[in-house]
Every structure is written in structure tokens, then in C-alpha cells.
């Protein structure tokens, strides 16, 4: 089926997954309210399973998107396989977040149906963010995602750290939205359109316009805030640390995936004509992020905070893929995003498993003997950590290899070397956790500590770990799909993926 | 002739009210003078033929937003301690700098040659739209046709904001 957007009804089909998920989120909201009536009590487990079912239905609708195509690349939303791939990653991230929040919310006394509804709404925002081809829609999608996340971060109102994280995230997030909006206004002022497909043909004439370049720069700052690239990362550790851990997992995976997809759509595809201008800035940001985040992560005593800095460092690796600026780089980017989502969400799941009741301090010492006490989860955690570090036999290794190769093909030797060096630094703090898990004996009073991750969560973690391993042994299929997905980006007239004018 | 007299009258009211807004020490008085400014601006919009924006100005700004402002000021019982907002040289320099930038912009708009809007035929474009759809239609038709997706997403955004506010503020949900 071909959509030409001559009639507005075409948007109903083009946005089917998002529409399904929005309606489903409202349904979740309603079901919860009708079950509880006026009573103040925890939500039933059915709400969580209903939300999961919504994600599955949305995934089906998302797969159906592959059968339709657009007549021209001028619509407000893109209908291409790049979007479908990103949507799948976002949906996986949301599903993992829901699976590890089962049981967790009860323990913290925050099991309310709104949690799941807001999580689904945030997912809708992420999906729209990956699809937006118009800067207005991009901004609104970003806000839809962010507003839902501000609330989710501060969902545990009685916990000062949760509130603190939410307030910091909200203030700095609004600040960055201001940057983004001002950038959009300047771009609109100089290009007279907010639609990227209308801006692309004008780029040669806009190249010299200071107004347009400042606008593009502000856009870059706004998006860099959302993907938490240094030096725009200051909100990240506190927000990640204070948020309920499932929300942290979602923020580290889905949000990053969606914001990076927007990065690609706006800069690598839309502003490919001014690649020489933005690539310089982005290279420095990538260098700073890779080294800065890894060095700070070394000093962290809390595993949850260490993982927060690790996710910042991974934003740097992903930037290298964006900067590789060839189709191979984009495919490597999608591949790494998938591996990254699985292993990061998985690692945060283990953080939940090893917490004490509502106490999630998760000092490094808390992991002493964890590997022997919980053989399965210990092994799973080791796989995630080794994959995050980029060890062979894990998907993280292959992902980094693809990024390196694309970077070398693009001639960015310095970035490739930096990536390797930064990874070597990161080995220390990832392996330290593994060493503590297996080499240090558990304190005697800890012997009977129970694992605080319910069956579904443990199953999800195990499946993720197997998938991370599988992506090492049979990466070809996924990479093939990723390559075909980015091929559709070439269809934007006048640009070659990031190759400049 | 009459419209010119009216324009100068409302322009004067707007400037005087704006000056009063920034010079009053009591925040409630400040807010009320700001309402006066909005009314004068709405009248000027109406004189320009932009009835819709004039009405929206009164409904949204003077009606809803300023009343909310007053509520907040009165509920929080602000304005009993009159401390200068700009303490320290840095703030004064920054305030003066932004005032200068605004002044430069004003001079450019008033004294400059042709504005971008005129040069690119934007004025004619707007006039053609208004002639075809009317004042309200010129805003409504693009909003509900070209920008229907952002409009719907805005609706979703408001829903999320309401749910979020209730979740964060209500004692027992």
C-alpha cells in the first residue's frame, strides 16, 4: 500500500502503532481505575500484563508498517524501515522495563496503574520521536516522552532522592527544551519551513547563513541534552540514581534509542549538507563523552551510578557510529543500539534483584558472593557486564567491532582509536564488579538474602542474556536487517547518508 | 482618522501600563497593570484586523494566565518582602545587556528597510489566506489539516500532564 498523505486519513495508517499504543495506555488507565474504585490499594498484576499485551499488539502493528510505503518523503511522519527498527528497540526496552517492575513497585509501595500508563505514553513519545520528519512534531514527541518521564522519575514521592532526581531532570530538561525550541525557531526563520524534506534542498544556500547555523547548533545542544552527551550530562547521574530502577532502565535504553534516532534523522539525513560544520562539534563531544564518562565511572562506589555513567559513555560510542557518516555506520548504530538496549536493561534488572527491599544503595560490596549465591543471575550479570565492556563472545564486542569498522572506513581514525582506548578504561570498572561477585566471599549475615526479582523478570533477564550471546554468534541476520533498514534513508532526495554535499 | 486616534490611545495605554508593571513594588499591582497592557494590546490587534488574536489575547492571557498568576501570588502570600531582583553587578550587566539587545531589535524593526516578512511576500500570503478562509480559518484550517498530527500529539501531551500532575500531587491515588 502506498500513502501519499493527500488525505489526512493517511496519517491514521502511517501512525497506526502509535495510535494503538495511545489508546491502549488510556485503556490501562481506565482498567486500573475501574478495578480500584474509590479504594486506596495497590494495582492488580493484571494491569502490568495488560500493558505488556499492549506492547505486543503495538509490535504487531509496527511490523505491519513494513507493508506500506510512502509516495514521497515529504510527510510529517516517516514511514520507513528505519523507523520500524527503532520502534522495535523502543518496544523491547519498554517491555523489559515493565517486566522488571513487576513486584518491584509493590515493594516500594508505589504500585499504581498510572505507572504503567505513563510508561506506555512515554513509549508513544519515543516512537513518534523516531518517526518525526517535522521539527514541530519532533519537539512535541520529545515533550510527550519527557513529561511522562519527569513524573515517572519522581513517582516515589516519599523518597527524597526520587524527588530530587525528578526536579533536576525536570529543570534541566525544560532548559534544554528551550534550546531545542529556539533552535527550531531560528531554523524555521531561515529555511521558512520546519519540514526536514523542505529544508534539505535549501541547504546549499543556507550553508553560509549564521542564523541557520546557530539554529542547527541549538538543535544539537537540545538533542545532546536528551541523549546525555557530555558536557550536557549533569542531570543524568542524579536522575538515573533517584528514579525507580525500571524507569532508569527505560531512560538508559528507550529514551536514548529514540533521541539518537532523531539525531540521525535531523543531522545525518536532514542536515547532511552541512556535515562539515556539525561533525567537528560532534567529534569533540564524542571524545569528551567517551573519556570523561569512563573516567568518572571508575570512581563510582554505587553500581547503579556506575551504570548511569556507563550509559553516558555508550552515548559517546553511538556518536562515533553517527559520525562515521556512511550507511555502514548507520547499520552499526542500529545493531549496537539493539545490543545496548538488551544489556543495559538487563544490568538494571540485576540491580533490582540485588537490592534490599526498598533500599537500592547497591554498593559494590553488596555484590560480594552474589555470583555463588545466585548462580543463574550471577552468570547473566557477568554476561551483561562483559558485553558492556565489549568482550569477545558477547554481542557488545561485535557491536563495537562494527562501529570501529565503519569509523575506519569513514577515515575517522582518531575516533576509532579513542573508542578502543576508552573501552580499555571501562574494562576496569566492569570487571571489578565481576571480580567482587565471584572472588570476594559474602558476609555471613547475607547468606539468606533473597533475590528481589520475580519470575517474569528473571526470565526476561535470562532471555536478554541469551540474546546478547546469540548476537555474537549469529550477528549476520540482525546486521542484514539493520542494513536494509537504513537503506531507506537514502531515498531522501539530495542527500547521501551523511556524506555531505 | 478615528482608527489612528484609537491606535495612539491604546498604544499610550499599553506603554504606560507596561511601565507601571515593572515599576510597582507590590506584585499584585504589577500583575493588574500587566492585565491592562494585555487589554491595550488586544485592542491594537483588533484595530489591525486580527480579531481572533485580539480575542485570544484577552481570553488566554488576560483571562486565564494572569488570573492564575494572581492566584499564585495571593496563595503563596508573596510580595511582603521587597527585595531588589537584581543583586550584584553581574545581574545588572546582564539585565542591561538584554535590554540593549531588545532595543537594537526594536530600532532594526522600526528603522530598518524592508523586513523579511515583506521581502518574501509573507504579507500577501497571509492576506490571501485570510481572504479565502477568514480570520479564524487562516489559523484553523492549517491547524486541523496540515498540522493535524502535532495537534493530536499536543492533546496527548496535555493528557499525560494532567495524569502526571494528579499522580504527583494527590495524596492517595
XYZ file of C-alpha atoms in Angstrom, chain A residues 4 45 212 255 300:
5
model
C 0.670 9.974 -0.414
C -0.985 -7.617 38.494
C 20.583 28.780 10.265
C 14.941 7.260 25.569
C 31.766 5.384 41.491
